[in-house]
Amino acid sequence: MTIFQSILLGFLVVCAISVSFSRNLLNSILIYMSYSLIMSILWVCLESPDLAITEAAVGAGVTSILFFATLKKIQAIRIENEKTAETAQRNGKAETAHE
Amino acid sequence: MGVFEWLRLIAGCLFLLIGLVIFFTEIFGVFHFRYVLNRMHATAMGDTLGISSCMIGLMIFSGWNYTTLKLLLIVVFLWLASPVSSHVLARLEVATNENLGAHCTVYPELKTLEQELACAKPEEADLQQNGQADHAFSTGGETK
Amino acid sequence: MLYHNLYITILVILAVMLFPCLIRAVRGPRIADRLVSVNMMGTMVMVMIAILALMLDEGYLVDICLIYAMISFLSVVVLSKVYIGIYEEKRHKAEHPEDETEGGKSDGSF
């Protein structure tokens, strides 16, 4: 049981780091969803179903969609080709639009 | 541990093993394919078959009570919901990907697809080799 | 006791299988890749919660699995719908820059 929980905790750490290091805001929202996904398993391991349900409902459901809506409102979502175009200009080499 | 108990154990383990094998192929498929539309084949397989075989194994383990009914409800809901989510994802990919034509044939109108399929009936052979992912995707809705 | 060990091994295998899904989510070039991998992670989490529910032999934990099925389906659909809306609106703005004045028609929808 401890092996399983330690793997999940390792997964949480990797999720948290990759959320902060992802350039695209949209990408961090989706990784945040997987973070709360794993958190709800840990709540189930600790035998507390109410916390697991709220974590599942809030984390994957409400918060992510609200983040998405705010991003939409402040027009901060750069769609794919704008992003690659910017990175191409920023580091100056002729990167192909889609690998 | 009577014979019935052993039988139940073996059957449950078999189904769970099948589920795990399907999840393995799903992960291999997601990493093997290069385009999103192909990857969705793999995840759809995991969504429908993988989870239902795992759930059948767990139903066998949990015996005859309300938990089994809930597990059955999950499988039924997922069989209804996962095609819809795959469809919406496919629309998302078609909407956001400009050079979709690079790896699958895009038909702007449905009519051209039907004509091609109608005339493609006799010479079925050449349709097979003319492209890696032969996705005939008709984006009739988004021709703004 | 035998069931306990069996459940633990399957849970560990599933937990190890979650990592490639996360790697695909982080590395996926397109938005659809990321949604596909989050959806895949959801189904694996569902199997894990069901196994945990049987291992701790409490029936009410399976409800979480049911709720998770609905939520992962709902979030995939809503996220992709909203993203399609954003993309269409941006493409619309890129193609017809002249009607910038009335500030884009998408504010009313979401």
Short mmCIF file of C-alpha atoms in Angstrom, two decimals:
data_model
loop_
_atom_site.label_atom_id
_atom_site.label_comp_id
_atom_site.label_asym_id
_atom_site.label_seq_id
_atom_site.Cartn_x
_atom_site.Cartn_y
_atom_site.Cartn_z
CA MET A 1 0.00 0.00 0.00
CA THR A 2 2.86 2.35 0.83
CA ILE A 3 4.48 1.62 -2.54
CA PHE A 4 1.30 2.65 -4.31
CA GLN A 5 0.98 5.83 -2.27
CA SER A 6 4.64 6.73 -2.75
CA ILE A 7 4.29 6.32 -6.53
CA LEU A 8 1.24 8.60 -6.48
CA LEU A 9 3.05 11.18 -4.33
CA GLY A 10 5.96 11.08 -6.79
CA PHE A 11 3.45 11.63 -9.54
CA LEU A 12 2.06 14.67 -7.69
CA VAL A 13 5.54 16.17 -7.41
CA VAL A 14 6.20 15.66 -11.14
CA CYS A 15 2.80 17.19 -11.94
CA ALA A 16 3.46 20.25 -9.78
CA ILE A 17 6.87 20.86 -11.35
CA SER A 18 5.60 20.43 -14.89
CA VAL A 19 2.72 22.82 -14.22
CA SER A 20 5.12 25.59 -13.27
CA PHE A 21 7.55 24.90 -16.13
CA SER A 22 5.03 24.78 -18.95
CA ARG A 23 5.11 27.92 -21.10
CA ASN A 24 1.58 27.64 -22.39
CA LEU A 25 -1.10 28.59 -19.85
CA LEU A 26 -3.54 26.14 -21.37
CA ASN A 27 -1.06 23.33 -20.83
CA SER A 28 -0.75 24.17 -17.14
CA ILE A 29 -4.54 24.04 -16.70
CA LEU A 30 -4.65 20.54 -18.14
CA ILE A 31 -1.79 19.35 -15.96
CA TYR A 32 -3.55 20.94 -12.99
CA MET A 33 -6.53 18.74 -13.85
CA SER A 34 -4.36 15.64 -13.70
CA TYR A 35 -2.93 16.89 -10.38
CA SER A 36 -6.37 17.04 -8.81
CA LEU A 37 -7.13 13.68 -10.44
CA ILE A 38 -4.32 12.05 -8.46
CA MET A 39 -5.22 13.97 -5.30
CA SER A 40 -8.66 12.41 -5.31
CA ILE A 41 -7.12 8.92 -5.48
CA LEU A 42 -5.05 9.76 -2.43
CA TRP A 43 -8.17 10.90 -0.60
CA VAL A 44 -9.74 7.53 -1.48
CA CYS A 45 -6.64 5.75 -0.13
CA LEU A 46 -7.10 7.66 3.13
CA GLU A 47 -10.70 6.38 3.17
CA SER A 48 -12.38 9.79 3.08
CA PRO A 49 -14.94 9.64 0.27
CA ASP A 50 -16.41 13.13 0.82
CA LEU A 51 -13.05 14.82 0.29
CA ALA A 52 -12.40 12.64 -2.73
CA ILE A 53 -15.74 13.58 -4.28
CA THR A 54 -15.26 17.31 -3.65
CA GLU A 55 -11.66 17.17 -4.91
CA ALA A 56 -12.85 15.37 -8.03
CA ALA A 57 -15.78 17.69 -8.57
CA VAL A 58 -13.89 20.91 -7.84
CA GLY A 59 -10.44 20.11 -9.17
CA ALA A 60 -11.19 18.52 -12.50
CA GLY A 61 -14.54 20.15 -13.02
CA VAL A 62 -15.17 23.62 -11.73
CA THR A 63 -11.74 25.17 -11.23
CA SER A 64 -10.28 24.11 -14.56
CA ILE A 65 -13.28 25.35 -16.49
CA LEU A 66 -13.24 28.63 -14.54
CA PHE A 67 -9.53 29.04 -15.28
CA PHE A 68 -10.30 28.37 -18.91
CA ALA A 69 -13.07 30.92 -18.92
CA THR A 70 -10.83 33.59 -17.37
CA LEU A 71 -8.14 32.86 -19.93
CA LYS A 72 -10.75 33.23 -22.62
CA LYS A 73 -11.94 36.53 -21.14
CA ILE A 74 -8.48 38.10 -20.96
CA GLN A 75 -7.68 36.78 -24.46
CA ALA A 76 -4.53 35.20 -23.05
CA ILE A 77 -4.87 31.98 -25.01
CA ARG A 78 -2.34 32.05 -27.85
CA ILE A 79 -3.43 29.56 -30.45
CA GLU A 80 -0.86 27.12 -31.77
CA ASN A 81 0.52 28.91 -34.82
CA GLU A 82 0.85 32.27 -33.03
CA LYS A 83 2.86 30.56 -30.30
CA THR A 84 5.24 28.77 -32.70
CA ALA A 85 5.60 31.99 -34.72
CA GLU A 86 6.60 33.91 -31.59
CA THR A 87 9.09 31.29 -30.47
CA ALA A 88 10.54 31.29 -33.99
CA GLN A 89 11.05 35.03 -33.92
CA ARG A 90 12.30 35.03 -30.34
CA ASN A 91 15.10 32.53 -30.85
CA GLY A 92 15.58 33.74 -34.41
CA LYS A 93 15.90 30.35 -36.23
CA ALA A 94 13.43 29.30 -38.99
CA GLU A 95 11.54 26.72 -36.95
CA THR A 96 9.01 24.73 -38.99
CA ALA A 97 5.45 25.60 -38.04
CA HIS A 98 4.45 22.05 -37.16
CA GLU A 99 6.97 19.30 -36.45
CA MET B 1 -11.26 -21.91 -0.38
CA GLY B 2 -13.83 -24.03 -2.19
CA VAL B 3 -13.72 -24.81 -5.88
CA PHE B 4 -16.22 -22.01 -6.55
CA GLU B 5 -13.90 -19.55 -4.78
CA TRP B 6 -10.94 -20.63 -6.92
CA LEU B 7 -13.06 -20.39 -10.06
CA ARG B 8 -14.11 -16.86 -9.16
CA LEU B 9 -10.51 -15.86 -8.46
CA ILE B 10 -9.25 -17.20 -11.79
CA ALA B 11 -12.06 -15.61 -13.82
CA GLY B 12 -11.62 -12.23 -12.10
CA CYS B 13 -7.86 -12.27 -12.54
CA LEU B 14 -8.28 -13.18 -16.21
CA PHE B 15 -10.55 -10.20 -16.87
CA LEU B 16 -8.32 -7.81 -14.92
CA LEU B 17 -5.32 -9.10 -16.87
CA ILE B 18 -7.14 -8.47 -20.16
CA GLY B 19 -7.93 -4.94 -18.97
CA LEU B 20 -4.28 -4.31 -18.10
CA VAL B 21 -3.09 -5.65 -21.44
CA ILE B 22 -5.51 -3.32 -23.21
CA PHE B 23 -4.23 -0.36 -21.18
CA PHE B 24 -0.66 -1.33 -22.15
CA THR B 25 -1.57 -1.40 -25.84
CA GLU B 26 -3.37 1.91 -25.39
CA ILE B 27 -0.25 3.58 -23.98
CA PHE B 28 1.89 2.01 -26.68
CA GLY B 29 -0.57 3.23 -29.31
CA VAL B 30 -0.59 6.78 -27.95
CA PHE B 31 3.19 6.97 -28.09
CA HIS B 32 3.56 5.13 -31.36
CA PHE B 33 1.24 7.21 -33.51
CA ARG B 34 2.31 10.66 -34.66
CA TYR B 35 -1.02 12.34 -35.37
CA VAL B 36 -3.77 13.13 -32.87
CA LEU B 37 -6.48 11.54 -34.97
CA ASN B 38 -4.59 8.23 -34.88
CA ARG B 39 -3.91 8.54 -31.17
CA MET B 40 -7.60 8.86 -30.48
CA HIS B 41 -8.11 5.36 -31.85
CA ALA B 42 -5.90 4.05 -29.06
CA THR B 43 -7.56 6.02 -26.27
CA ALA B 44 -11.04 5.16 -27.48
CA MET B 45 -10.06 1.51 -27.25
CA GLY B 46 -8.92 1.99 -23.66
CA ASP B 47 -12.02 3.98 -22.81
CA THR B 48 -14.48 1.36 -23.89
CA LEU B 49 -12.88 -2.10 -23.79
CA GLY B 50 -10.12 -1.63 -21.23
CA ILE B 51 -12.29 -0.23 -18.50
CA SER B 52 -15.17 -2.60 -19.13
CA SER B 53 -13.00 -5.72 -18.85
CA CYS B 54 -11.46 -4.35 -15.63
CA MET B 55 -14.91 -3.61 -14.29
CA ILE B 56 -16.18 -7.09 -15.20
CA GLY B 57 -13.23 -8.56 -13.32
CA LEU B 58 -14.07 -6.39 -10.31
CA MET B 59 -17.73 -7.33 -10.56
CA ILE B 60 -16.74 -10.99 -10.36
CA PHE B 61 -14.64 -10.22 -7.29
CA SER B 62 -17.29 -8.13 -5.55
CA GLY B 63 -20.03 -10.74 -5.91
CA TRP B 64 -23.75 -10.03 -5.98
CA ASN B 65 -24.46 -6.65 -4.29
CA TYR B 66 -25.10 -2.98 -5.02
CA THR B 67 -21.42 -2.25 -5.64
CA THR B 68 -21.61 -4.52 -8.67
CA LEU B 69 -24.61 -2.56 -9.88
CA LYS B 70 -22.65 0.71 -9.55
CA LEU B 71 -19.73 -0.79 -11.44
CA LEU B 72 -22.15 -1.82 -14.19
CA LEU B 73 -23.55 1.74 -14.26
CA ILE B 74 -20.06 3.14 -14.73
CA VAL B 75 -19.41 0.85 -17.67
CA VAL B 76 -22.75 1.72 -19.27
CA PHE B 77 -22.18 5.47 -18.81
CA LEU B 78 -18.70 5.26 -20.27
CA TRP B 79 -19.89 3.30 -23.30
CA LEU B 80 -22.36 6.11 -23.94
CA ALA B 81 -20.05 9.03 -23.14
CA SER B 82 -16.66 8.14 -24.64
CA PRO B 83 -17.73 8.20 -28.32
CA VAL B 84 -19.21 11.67 -27.79
CA SER B 85 -16.01 12.97 -26.22
CA SER B 86 -13.89 11.42 -29.00
CA HIS B 87 -16.14 13.09 -31.58
CA VAL B 88 -15.77 16.50 -29.93
CA LEU B 89 -12.01 16.00 -29.70
CA ALA B 90 -11.87 15.15 -33.39
CA ARG B 91 -13.76 18.35 -34.19
CA LEU B 92 -11.32 20.26 -32.00
CA GLU B 93 -8.36 18.79 -33.87
CA VAL B 94 -9.92 19.51 -37.26
CA ALA B 95 -10.72 23.09 -36.24
CA THR B 96 -7.28 23.91 -34.87
CA ASN B 97 -5.05 22.07 -37.34
CA GLU B 98 -4.42 24.02 -40.58
CA ASN B 99 -2.31 21.53 -42.51
CA LEU B 100 -4.62 18.64 -41.77
CA GLY B 101 -4.32 17.63 -45.42
CA ALA B 102 -0.71 16.62 -44.80
CA HIS B 103 -1.65 13.33 -43.24
CA CYS B 104 -5.25 12.62 -44.16
CA THR B 105 -7.55 13.38 -47.04
CA VAL B 106 -9.95 16.22 -46.17
CA TYR B 107 -13.22 16.46 -48.10
CA PRO B 108 -14.62 20.04 -47.98
CA GLU B 109 -18.13 18.85 -48.88
CA LEU B 110 -19.86 15.56 -48.07
CA LYS B 111 -20.95 15.15 -51.70
CA THR B 112 -17.37 14.70 -52.98
CA LEU B 113 -16.82 12.00 -50.37
CA GLU B 114 -19.97 10.15 -51.42
CA GLN B 115 -19.06 10.38 -55.10
CA GLU B 116 -15.58 9.07 -54.40
CA LEU B 117 -16.94 6.20 -52.34
CA ALA B 118 -19.53 5.44 -55.01
CA CYS B 119 -16.95 5.23 -57.81
CA ALA B 120 -14.34 3.64 -55.54
CA LYS B 121 -16.49 0.53 -55.14
CA PRO B 122 -15.10 -1.32 -58.24
CA GLU B 123 -11.38 -0.48 -57.92
CA GLU B 124 -11.17 -1.07 -54.14
CA ALA B 125 -7.44 -1.96 -54.25
CA ASP B 126 -5.95 1.45 -55.15
CA LEU B 127 -7.87 3.20 -52.32
CA GLN B 128 -5.85 1.20 -49.79
CA GLN B 129 -2.33 2.23 -50.72
CA ASN B 130 -2.84 5.94 -51.39
CA GLY B 131 -1.86 7.32 -47.96
CA GLN B 132 -0.70 6.25 -44.48
CA ALA B 133 -3.75 7.41 -42.45
CA ASP B 134 -6.60 7.18 -44.86
CA HIS B 135 -8.95 9.42 -42.82
CA ALA B 136 -11.76 10.71 -44.99
CA PHE B 137 -12.71 13.66 -42.80
CA SER B 138 -15.56 15.77 -44.11
CA THR B 139 -15.56 19.21 -42.46
CA GLY B 140 -18.80 20.26 -44.07
CA GLY B 141 -19.79 22.38 -41.07
CA GLU B 142 -16.73 24.65 -40.92
CA THR B 143 -16.43 25.88 -44.47
CA LYS B 144 -16.95 29.54 -43.49
CA MET C 1 -5.16 -11.92 2.17
CA LEU C 2 -4.59 -13.16 -1.37
CA TYR C 3 -7.03 -10.59 -2.75
CA HIS C 4 -5.17 -7.82 -0.90
CA ASN C 5 -1.85 -8.58 -2.57
CA LEU C 6 -3.51 -8.99 -5.96
CA TYR C 7 -5.17 -5.58 -5.66
CA ILE C 8 -1.91 -3.95 -4.54
CA THR C 9 0.04 -5.27 -7.54
CA ILE C 10 -2.62 -4.15 -10.01
CA LEU C 11 -2.76 -0.70 -8.37
CA VAL C 12 1.02 -0.36 -8.57
CA ILE C 13 1.00 -1.38 -12.26
CA LEU C 14 -1.74 1.17 -12.99
CA ALA C 15 0.12 3.88 -11.07
CA VAL C 16 3.27 3.20 -13.06
CA MET C 17 1.21 3.37 -16.26
CA LEU C 18 0.01 6.87 -15.32
CA PHE C 19 3.45 8.39 -15.88
CA PRO C 20 3.51 7.97 -19.68
CA CYS C 21 0.07 9.60 -19.82
CA LEU C 22 1.47 12.60 -17.97
CA ILE C 23 4.52 12.69 -20.24
CA ARG C 24 2.20 12.68 -23.26
CA ALA C 25 0.17 15.47 -21.67
CA VAL C 26 3.25 17.62 -21.04
CA ARG C 27 4.93 16.89 -24.36
CA GLY C 28 1.87 16.77 -26.62
CA PRO C 29 2.34 19.37 -29.36
CA ARG C 30 -1.33 20.05 -29.91
CA ILE C 31 -4.19 20.90 -27.55
CA ALA C 32 -6.09 17.76 -28.63
CA ASP C 33 -3.12 15.60 -27.53
CA ARG C 34 -3.33 17.02 -24.07
CA LEU C 35 -7.06 16.52 -23.80
CA VAL C 36 -6.72 12.95 -25.05
CA SER C 37 -4.10 12.14 -22.44
CA VAL C 38 -6.12 13.78 -19.63
CA ASN C 39 -9.09 11.69 -20.74
CA MET C 40 -6.93 8.56 -20.72
CA MET C 41 -5.67 9.40 -17.24
CA GLY C 42 -9.30 9.77 -16.13
CA THR C 43 -10.18 6.26 -17.19
CA MET C 44 -7.13 4.82 -15.44
CA VAL C 45 -8.01 6.73 -12.28
CA MET C 46 -11.49 5.29 -12.50
CA VAL C 47 -10.17 1.73 -12.52
CA MET C 48 -7.86 2.59 -9.62
CA ILE C 49 -10.68 4.03 -7.52
CA ALA C 50 -12.86 0.98 -8.25
CA ILE C 51 -10.05 -1.37 -7.16
CA LEU C 52 -9.43 0.71 -4.03
CA ALA C 53 -13.13 0.65 -3.26
CA LEU C 54 -13.11 -3.14 -3.39
CA MET C 55 -9.86 -3.41 -1.46
CA LEU C 56 -11.12 -1.29 1.45
CA ASP C 57 -14.45 -3.08 0.90
CA GLU C 58 -16.57 0.02 1.23
CA GLY C 59 -19.29 0.20 -1.38
CA TYR C 60 -19.80 3.97 -1.30
CA LEU C 61 -16.32 4.66 -2.69
CA VAL C 62 -17.51 3.44 -6.08
CA ASP C 63 -19.68 6.58 -6.32
CA ILE C 64 -16.51 8.60 -6.69
CA CYS C 65 -15.66 6.51 -9.72
CA LEU C 66 -19.07 7.23 -11.20
CA ILE C 67 -18.70 10.96 -10.54
CA TYR C 68 -15.28 10.88 -12.11
CA ALA C 69 -16.68 9.33 -15.29
CA MET C 70 -19.13 12.21 -15.64
CA ILE C 71 -16.65 14.94 -14.76
CA SER C 72 -13.89 13.81 -17.12
CA PHE C 73 -16.42 13.52 -19.93
CA LEU C 74 -17.90 16.93 -19.12
CA SER C 75 -14.56 18.70 -18.87
CA VAL C 76 -13.30 17.26 -22.17
CA VAL C 77 -16.45 18.38 -23.96
CA VAL C 78 -16.55 21.87 -22.41
CA LEU C 79 -12.84 22.53 -22.87
CA SER C 80 -12.84 21.53 -26.52
CA LYS C 81 -16.06 23.44 -27.27
CA VAL C 82 -14.67 26.62 -25.68
CA TYR C 83 -11.36 26.20 -27.45
CA ILE C 84 -13.06 25.72 -30.82
CA GLY C 85 -15.00 28.93 -30.09
CA ILE C 86 -11.79 30.83 -29.34
CA TYR C 87 -10.08 29.48 -32.42
CA GLU C 88 -12.96 30.29 -34.75
CA GLU C 89 -13.22 33.79 -33.30
CA LYS C 90 -9.48 34.40 -33.74
CA ARG C 91 -9.57 33.06 -37.31
CA HIS C 92 -12.64 35.18 -37.98
CA LYS C 93 -10.78 38.24 -36.66
CA ALA C 94 -7.72 37.37 -38.71
CA GLU C 95 -9.72 36.98 -41.93
CA HIS C 96 -11.95 40.06 -41.52
CA PRO C 97 -9.93 42.68 -39.63
CA GLU C 98 -12.29 45.47 -40.84
CA ASP C 99 -15.14 44.75 -38.42
CA GLU C 100 -13.00 45.32 -35.34
CA THR C 101 -15.26 48.10 -34.10
CA GLU C 102 -18.09 46.14 -32.52
CA GLY C 103 -15.52 44.31 -30.40
CA GLY C 104 -16.02 40.72 -31.51
CA LYS C 105 -19.30 38.84 -31.21
CA SER C 106 -18.11 36.16 -28.81
CA ASP C 107 -18.46 38.14 -25.59
CA GLY C 108 -22.13 37.37 -25.36
CA SER C 109 -21.69 33.61 -25.62
CA PHE C 110 -19.35 32.91 -22.70
#
